[in-house]
């Protein structure tokens, strides 16, 4: 009889089983927070949905805040990666490349209402999530700076103007999506993406004037 290699169970290593449990917990948290809200997230509830024992929950995450923050960061990273890929794949004008990036990042989130709810609404329900949201907005702003320099070939020396503009774009877009999610903006999915794209392009086009003012 052939014995399984040490540390394996049904063909999966200890690390693979640990990662599988972690993934199931994150998927369960996505469903619970995304459909019922952050207040509905409990260790018992997420473990039951993930089919993971409480002991294994604490093996993967120290507490519920850590689980929620990890999920939020994962959603944001995925959206940013998709946006970067869309910009890189677009061979059009600078405006078309900006629209490609905006469409990718907004679409990544709003096409799954659970993702949009977590990133744009539920983050306000926890101090830990708010800290993560602020950090992620700085990351998004830094990505806009990075991509703006790639797309428009902006010379060095305009860091303050680019940083200020990117923060305004990030904050404005987030608030616009929040209003849309709440039903306060009478446009469809593509209309929302077009609005955010128009807003982003207009702000970036103002960069030279802003830079002159900040000299």
PDB file of C-alpha atoms in Angstrom:
ATOM      1  CA  UNK A   1       0.000   0.000   0.000  1.00  0.00           C
ATOM      2  CA  UNK A   2       1.403   3.408  -1.002  1.00  0.00           C
ATOM      3  CA  UNK A   3       1.464   5.899   1.853  1.00  0.00           C
ATOM      4  CA  UNK A   4       0.797   9.595   1.283  1.00  0.00           C
ATOM      5  CA  UNK A   5       3.862  11.799   1.718  1.00  0.00           C
ATOM      6  CA  UNK A   6       4.288  13.149   5.247  1.00  0.00           C
ATOM      7  CA  UNK A   7       2.173  16.262   5.833  1.00  0.00           C
ATOM      8  CA  UNK A   8      -0.358  15.489   3.100  1.00  0.00           C
ATOM      9  CA  UNK A   9      -4.031  14.553   3.405  1.00  0.00           C
ATOM     10  CA  UNK A  10      -6.024  13.373   0.419  1.00  0.00           C
ATOM     11  CA  UNK A  11      -3.284  14.633  -1.847  1.00  0.00           C
ATOM     12  CA  UNK A  12      -3.087  18.146  -0.362  1.00  0.00           C
ATOM     13  CA  UNK A  13      -0.199  19.434   1.699  1.00  0.00           C
ATOM     14  CA  UNK A  14      -0.628  21.165   5.051  1.00  0.00           C
ATOM     15  CA  UNK A  15       0.047  24.529   3.432  1.00  0.00           C
ATOM     16  CA  UNK A  16      -2.441  23.869   0.614  1.00  0.00           C
ATOM     17  CA  UNK A  17      -5.152  22.949   3.106  1.00  0.00           C
ATOM     18  CA  UNK A  18      -4.379  26.054   5.161  1.00  0.00           C
ATOM     19  CA  UNK A  19      -4.607  28.270   2.078  1.00  0.00           C
ATOM     20  CA  UNK A  20      -7.857  26.594   1.020  1.00  0.00           C
ATOM     21  CA  UNK A  21      -9.409  27.341   4.425  1.00  0.00           C
ATOM     22  CA  UNK A  22      -8.201  30.939   4.253  1.00  0.00           C
ATOM     23  CA  UNK A  23      -9.685  31.335   0.778  1.00  0.00           C
ATOM     24  CA  UNK A  24     -13.042  29.928   1.903  1.00  0.00           C
ATOM     25  CA  UNK A  25     -13.121  32.328   4.850  1.00  0.00           C
ATOM     26  CA  UNK A  26     -12.454  35.297   2.557  1.00  0.00           C
ATOM     27  CA  UNK A  27     -15.136  34.153   0.120  1.00  0.00           C
ATOM     28  CA  UNK A  28     -17.587  33.730   2.985  1.00  0.00           C
ATOM     29  CA  UNK A  29     -16.757  37.203   4.287  1.00  0.00           C
ATOM     30  CA  UNK A  30     -17.335  38.650   0.816  1.00  0.00           C
ATOM     31  CA  UNK A  31     -20.821  37.152   0.763  1.00  0.00           C
ATOM     32  CA  UNK A  32     -21.753  38.160   4.304  1.00  0.00           C
ATOM     33  CA  UNK A  33     -20.379  41.716   4.301  1.00  0.00           C
ATOM     34  CA  UNK A  34     -21.335  42.335   0.700  1.00  0.00           C
ATOM     35  CA  UNK A  35     -24.965  41.300   1.122  1.00  0.00           C
ATOM     36  CA  UNK A  36     -25.769  41.831   4.813  1.00  0.00           C
ATOM     37  CA  UNK A  37     -23.274  44.465   5.920  1.00  0.00           C
ATOM     38  CA  UNK A  38     -20.246  44.489   8.203  1.00  0.00           C
ATOM     39  CA  UNK A  39     -22.378  44.247  11.340  1.00  0.00           C
ATOM     40  CA  UNK A  40     -23.532  40.777  10.243  1.00  0.00           C
ATOM     41  CA  UNK A  41     -19.987  39.393  10.227  1.00  0.00           C
ATOM     42  CA  UNK A  42     -19.367  37.009  13.144  1.00  0.00           C
ATOM     43  CA  UNK A  43     -16.805  34.295  13.701  1.00  0.00           C
ATOM     44  CA  UNK A  44     -19.547  31.682  13.984  1.00  0.00           C
ATOM     45  CA  UNK A  45     -21.351  32.872  10.870  1.00  0.00           C
ATOM     46  CA  UNK A  46     -18.293  33.111   8.644  1.00  0.00           C
ATOM     47  CA  UNK A  47     -17.014  29.726   9.847  1.00  0.00           C
ATOM     48  CA  UNK A  48     -20.365  28.061   9.122  1.00  0.00           C
ATOM     49  CA  UNK A  49     -20.534  29.528   5.626  1.00  0.00           C
ATOM     50  CA  UNK A  50     -16.901  28.609   4.916  1.00  0.00           C
ATOM     51  CA  UNK A  51     -17.269  25.169   6.520  1.00  0.00           C
ATOM     52  CA  UNK A  52     -14.230  25.896   8.662  1.00  0.00           C
ATOM     53  CA  UNK A  53     -13.907  25.317  12.388  1.00  0.00           C
ATOM     54  CA  UNK A  54     -13.292  28.314  14.707  1.00  0.00           C
ATOM     55  CA  UNK A  55      -9.832  26.957  15.543  1.00  0.00           C
ATOM     56  CA  UNK A  56      -8.860  27.267  11.902  1.00  0.00           C
ATOM     57  CA  UNK A  57     -10.361  30.756  11.676  1.00  0.00           C
ATOM     58  CA  UNK A  58      -7.900  31.968  14.316  1.00  0.00           C
ATOM     59  CA  UNK A  59      -5.114  30.114  12.538  1.00  0.00           C
ATOM     60  CA  UNK A  60      -5.789  32.285   9.469  1.00  0.00           C
ATOM     61  CA  UNK A  61      -6.813  35.622  11.053  1.00  0.00           C
ATOM     62  CA  UNK A  62      -6.354  37.095  14.528  1.00  0.00           C
ATOM     63  CA  UNK A  63      -9.849  38.601  14.528  1.00  0.00           C
ATOM     64  CA  UNK A  64     -12.757  39.723  12.348  1.00  0.00           C
ATOM     65  CA  UNK A  65     -11.182  43.121  11.637  1.00  0.00           C
ATOM     66  CA  UNK A  66      -8.143  41.396  10.133  1.00  0.00           C
ATOM     67  CA  UNK A  67     -10.388  39.248   7.940  1.00  0.00           C
ATOM     68  CA  UNK A  68     -12.369  42.272   6.716  1.00  0.00           C
ATOM     69  CA  UNK A  69      -9.252  44.354   6.076  1.00  0.00           C
ATOM     70  CA  UNK A  70      -7.587  41.515   4.154  1.00  0.00           C
ATOM     71  CA  UNK A  71     -10.700  41.169   2.008  1.00  0.00           C
ATOM     72  CA  UNK A  72     -10.885  44.919   1.345  1.00  0.00           C
ATOM     73  CA  UNK A  73      -7.215  45.070   0.374  1.00  0.00           C
ATOM     74  CA  UNK A  74      -7.645  42.072  -1.929  1.00  0.00           C
ATOM     75  CA  UNK A  75     -10.583  43.691  -3.732  1.00  0.00           C
ATOM     76  CA  UNK A  76      -8.722  46.974  -4.144  1.00  0.00           C
ATOM     77  CA  UNK A  77      -5.537  45.303  -5.385  1.00  0.00           C
ATOM     78  CA  UNK A  78      -7.472  43.265  -7.932  1.00  0.00           C
ATOM     79  CA  UNK A  79      -9.187  46.391  -9.275  1.00  0.00           C
ATOM     80  CA  UNK A  80      -5.894  48.291  -9.525  1.00  0.00           C
ATOM     81  CA  UNK A  81      -4.166  45.406 -11.289  1.00  0.00           C
ATOM     82  CA  UNK A  82      -7.015  45.227 -13.790  1.00  0.00           C
ATOM     83  CA  UNK A  83      -6.791  48.973 -14.417  1.00  0.00           C
ATOM     84  CA  UNK A  84      -3.030  48.845 -15.013  1.00  0.00           C
ATOM     85  CA  UNK A  85      -3.481  45.955 -17.441  1.00  0.00           C
ATOM     86  CA  UNK A  86      -6.218  47.839 -19.315  1.00  0.00           C
ATOM     87  CA  UNK A  87      -4.052  50.932 -19.691  1.00  0.00           C
ATOM     88  CA  UNK A  88      -1.091  48.860 -20.873  1.00  0.00           C
ATOM     89  CA  UNK A  89      -3.255  47.041 -23.422  1.00  0.00           C
ATOM     90  CA  UNK A  90      -4.746  50.234 -24.889  1.00  0.00           C
ATOM     91  CA  UNK A  91      -2.797  51.693 -27.808  1.00  0.00           C
ATOM     92  CA  UNK A  92      -5.093  54.699 -28.278  1.00  0.00           C
ATOM     93  CA  UNK A  93      -4.822  58.351 -27.340  1.00  0.00           C
ATOM     94  CA  UNK A  94      -4.035  59.434 -23.772  1.00  0.00           C
ATOM     95  CA  UNK A  95      -7.742  60.094 -23.189  1.00  0.00           C
ATOM     96  CA  UNK A  96      -8.637  56.621 -24.467  1.00  0.00           C
ATOM     97  CA  UNK A  97      -6.037  55.034 -22.215  1.00  0.00           C
ATOM     98  CA  UNK A  98      -7.354  56.947 -19.213  1.00  0.00           C
ATOM     99  CA  UNK A  99     -10.890  55.824 -20.036  1.00  0.00           C
ATOM    100  CA  UNK A 100      -9.681  52.227 -20.352  1.00  0.00           C
ATOM    101  CA  UNK A 101      -8.162  52.351 -16.878  1.00  0.00           C
ATOM    102  CA  UNK A 102     -11.212  54.021 -15.345  1.00  0.00           C
ATOM    103  CA  UNK A 103     -13.574  51.564 -17.013  1.00  0.00           C
ATOM    104  CA  UNK A 104     -11.547  48.622 -15.730  1.00  0.00           C
ATOM    105  CA  UNK A 105     -11.318  49.718 -12.113  1.00  0.00           C
ATOM    106  CA  UNK A 106     -14.932  50.868 -11.818  1.00  0.00           C
ATOM    107  CA  UNK A 107     -16.246  47.836 -13.699  1.00  0.00           C
ATOM    108  CA  UNK A 108     -14.243  45.449 -11.531  1.00  0.00           C
ATOM    109  CA  UNK A 109     -16.052  46.767  -8.475  1.00  0.00           C
ATOM    110  CA  UNK A 110     -19.584  47.606  -9.560  1.00  0.00           C
ATOM    111  CA  UNK A 111     -20.095  44.479 -11.686  1.00  0.00           C
ATOM    112  CA  UNK A 112     -20.248  42.533  -8.421  1.00  0.00           C
ATOM    113  CA  UNK A 113     -22.495  44.534  -6.070  1.00  0.00           C
ATOM    114  CA  UNK A 114     -20.896  42.809  -3.086  1.00  0.00           C
ATOM    115  CA  UNK A 115     -17.465  44.167  -4.024  1.00  0.00           C
ATOM    116  CA  UNK A 116     -18.778  47.675  -4.577  1.00  0.00           C
ATOM    117  CA  UNK A 117     -20.666  47.604  -1.286  1.00  0.00           C
ATOM    118  CA  UNK A 118     -17.553  46.605   0.647  1.00  0.00           C
ATOM    119  CA  UNK A 119     -15.153  49.032  -1.023  1.00  0.00           C
ATOM    120  CA  UNK A 120     -17.410  52.071  -1.242  1.00  0.00           C
ATOM    121  CA  UNK A 121     -19.893  51.715   1.626  1.00  0.00           C
ATOM    122  CA  UNK A 122     -19.044  49.151   4.289  1.00  0.00           C
ATOM    123  CA  UNK A 123     -15.549  50.548   4.854  1.00  0.00           C
ATOM    124  CA  UNK A 124     -17.173  53.338   6.878  1.00  0.00           C
ATOM    125  CA  UNK A 125     -18.424  50.843   9.461  1.00  0.00           C
ATOM    126  CA  UNK A 126     -15.096  50.036  11.087  1.00  0.00           C
ATOM    127  CA  UNK A 127     -12.076  52.017  12.217  1.00  0.00           C
ATOM    128  CA  UNK A 128      -9.775  49.300  10.890  1.00  0.00           C
ATOM    129  CA  UNK A 129     -11.510  49.340   7.509  1.00  0.00           C
ATOM    130  CA  UNK A 130     -11.428  53.132   7.399  1.00  0.00           C
ATOM    131  CA  UNK A 131      -7.668  53.112   7.987  1.00  0.00           C
ATOM    132  CA  UNK A 132      -7.318  50.536   5.229  1.00  0.00           C
ATOM    133  CA  UNK A 133      -9.572  52.585   2.941  1.00  0.00           C
ATOM    134  CA  UNK A 134      -7.504  55.720   3.473  1.00  0.00           C
ATOM    135  CA  UNK A 135      -4.315  53.779   2.813  1.00  0.00           C
ATOM    136  CA  UNK A 136      -5.806  52.275  -0.326  1.00  0.00           C
ATOM    137  CA  UNK A 137      -6.928  55.682  -1.571  1.00  0.00           C
ATOM    138  CA  UNK A 138      -3.343  56.847  -1.239  1.00  0.00           C
ATOM    139  CA  UNK A 139      -2.286  53.767  -3.205  1.00  0.00           C
ATOM    140  CA  UNK A 140      -4.866  54.515  -5.894  1.00  0.00           C
ATOM    141  CA  UNK A 141      -3.677  58.130  -5.998  1.00  0.00           C
ATOM    142  CA  UNK A 142      -0.074  56.952  -6.342  1.00  0.00           C
ATOM    143  CA  UNK A 143      -1.152  54.647  -9.178  1.00  0.00           C
ATOM    144  CA  UNK A 144      -2.860  57.562 -10.919  1.00  0.00           C
ATOM    145  CA  UNK A 145       0.371  59.548 -10.581  1.00  0.00           C
ATOM    146  CA  UNK A 146       2.324  56.616 -12.006  1.00  0.00           C
ATOM    147  CA  UNK A 147      -0.054  56.050 -14.912  1.00  0.00           C
ATOM    148  CA  UNK A 148      -0.455  59.769 -15.635  1.00  0.00           C
ATOM    149  CA  UNK A 149       3.284  60.104 -16.056  1.00  0.00           C
ATOM    150  CA  UNK A 150       3.300  57.070 -18.372  1.00  0.00           C
ATOM    151  CA  UNK A 151       0.367  58.293 -20.459  1.00  0.00           C
ATOM    152  CA  UNK A 152       1.154  62.011 -20.661  1.00  0.00           C
ATOM    153  CA  UNK A 153       4.941  61.998 -20.217  1.00  0.00           C
ATOM    154  CA  UNK A 154       4.729  64.725 -17.571  1.00  0.00           C
ATOM    155  CA  UNK A 155       8.184  66.082 -16.742  1.00  0.00           C
ATOM    156  CA  UNK A 156       9.603  65.899 -13.244  1.00  0.00           C
ATOM    157  CA  UNK A 157       9.049  68.833 -10.927  1.00  0.00           C
ATOM    158  CA  UNK A 158       5.248  68.720 -10.844  1.00  0.00           C
ATOM    159  CA  UNK A 159       4.912  66.206  -8.015  1.00  0.00           C
ATOM    160  CA  UNK A 160       2.727  68.390  -5.798  1.00  0.00           C
ATOM    161  CA  UNK A 161       0.291  69.212  -8.591  1.00  0.00           C
ATOM    162  CA  UNK A 162       0.068  65.596  -9.731  1.00  0.00           C
ATOM    163  CA  UNK A 163      -0.404  64.342  -6.158  1.00  0.00           C
ATOM    164  CA  UNK A 164      -3.125  66.905  -5.380  1.00  0.00           C
ATOM    165  CA  UNK A 165      -4.953  66.160  -8.615  1.00  0.00           C
ATOM    166  CA  UNK A 166      -4.811  62.413  -8.065  1.00  0.00           C
ATOM    167  CA  UNK A 167      -6.237  62.749  -4.555  1.00  0.00           C
ATOM    168  CA  UNK A 168      -9.119  64.846  -5.876  1.00  0.00           C
ATOM    169  CA  UNK A 169      -9.804  62.292  -8.607  1.00  0.00           C
ATOM    170  CA  UNK A 170      -9.736  59.396  -6.142  1.00  0.00           C
ATOM    171  CA  UNK A 171     -11.973  61.031  -3.556  1.00  0.00           C
ATOM    172  CA  UNK A 172     -14.396  62.440  -6.111  1.00  0.00           C
ATOM    173  CA  UNK A 173     -14.769  59.146  -7.959  1.00  0.00           C
ATOM    174  CA  UNK A 174     -15.371  57.238  -4.727  1.00  0.00           C
ATOM    175  CA  UNK A 175     -18.108  59.632  -3.643  1.00  0.00           C
ATOM    176  CA  UNK A 176     -19.721  59.544  -7.095  1.00  0.00           C
ATOM    177  CA  UNK A 177     -19.880  55.754  -7.018  1.00  0.00           C
ATOM    178  CA  UNK A 178     -21.347  55.854  -3.507  1.00  0.00           C
ATOM    179  CA  UNK A 179     -24.133  58.162  -4.685  1.00  0.00           C
ATOM    180  CA  UNK A 180     -24.767  55.904  -7.687  1.00  0.00           C
ATOM    181  CA  UNK A 181     -24.927  52.796  -5.500  1.00  0.00           C
ATOM    182  CA  UNK A 182     -27.466  54.543  -3.290  1.00  0.00           C
ATOM    183  CA  UNK A 183     -29.662  55.309  -6.290  1.00  0.00           C
ATOM    184  CA  UNK A 184     -28.964  59.026  -6.266  1.00  0.00           C
ATOM    185  CA  UNK A 185     -27.507  59.204  -9.772  1.00  0.00           C
ATOM    186  CA  UNK A 186     -29.839  58.445 -12.659  1.00  0.00           C
ATOM    187  CA  UNK A 187     -27.374  56.852 -15.069  1.00  0.00           C
ATOM    188  CA  UNK A 188     -26.666  53.260 -16.065  1.00  0.00           C
ATOM    189  CA  UNK A 189     -23.397  51.373 -15.618  1.00  0.00           C
ATOM    190  CA  UNK A 190     -21.758  52.796 -18.736  1.00  0.00           C
ATOM    191  CA  UNK A 191     -23.026  56.256 -17.896  1.00  0.00           C
ATOM    192  CA  UNK A 192     -21.309  56.071 -14.522  1.00  0.00           C
ATOM    193  CA  UNK A 193     -18.046  54.913 -16.070  1.00  0.00           C
ATOM    194  CA  UNK A 194     -18.244  57.703 -18.671  1.00  0.00           C
ATOM    195  CA  UNK A 195     -18.854  60.288 -15.946  1.00  0.00           C
ATOM    196  CA  UNK A 196     -15.860  59.151 -13.912  1.00  0.00           C
ATOM    197  CA  UNK A 197     -13.768  59.025 -17.098  1.00  0.00           C
ATOM    198  CA  UNK A 198     -14.818  62.554 -18.106  1.00  0.00           C
ATOM    199  CA  UNK A 199     -14.103  63.815 -14.611  1.00  0.00           C
ATOM    200  CA  UNK A 200     -10.669  62.167 -14.555  1.00  0.00           C
ATOM    201  CA  UNK A 201      -9.670  63.496 -17.992  1.00  0.00           C
ATOM    202  CA  UNK A 202     -10.829  67.010 -17.151  1.00  0.00           C
ATOM    203  CA  UNK A 203      -8.813  67.016 -13.936  1.00  0.00           C
ATOM    204  CA  UNK A 204      -5.686  65.711 -15.647  1.00  0.00           C
ATOM    205  CA  UNK A 205      -6.019  68.266 -18.440  1.00  0.00           C
ATOM    206  CA  UNK A 206      -5.905  70.962 -15.758  1.00  0.00           C
ATOM    207  CA  UNK A 207      -2.585  69.688 -14.446  1.00  0.00           C
ATOM    208  CA  UNK A 208      -0.378  72.263 -16.258  1.00  0.00           C
ATOM    209  CA  UNK A 209      -2.407  75.174 -14.857  1.00  0.00           C
ATOM    210  CA  UNK A 210      -2.351  73.679 -11.380  1.00  0.00           C
ATOM    211  CA  UNK A 211       1.390  73.109 -11.613  1.00  0.00           C
ATOM    212  CA  UNK A 212       1.981  76.734 -12.636  1.00  0.00           C
ATOM    213  CA  UNK A 213      -0.064  77.952  -9.687  1.00  0.00           C
ATOM    214  CA  UNK A 214       1.898  75.813  -7.240  1.00  0.00           C
ATOM    215  CA  UNK A 215       5.326  76.921  -8.406  1.00  0.00           C
TER     216      UNK A 215
END
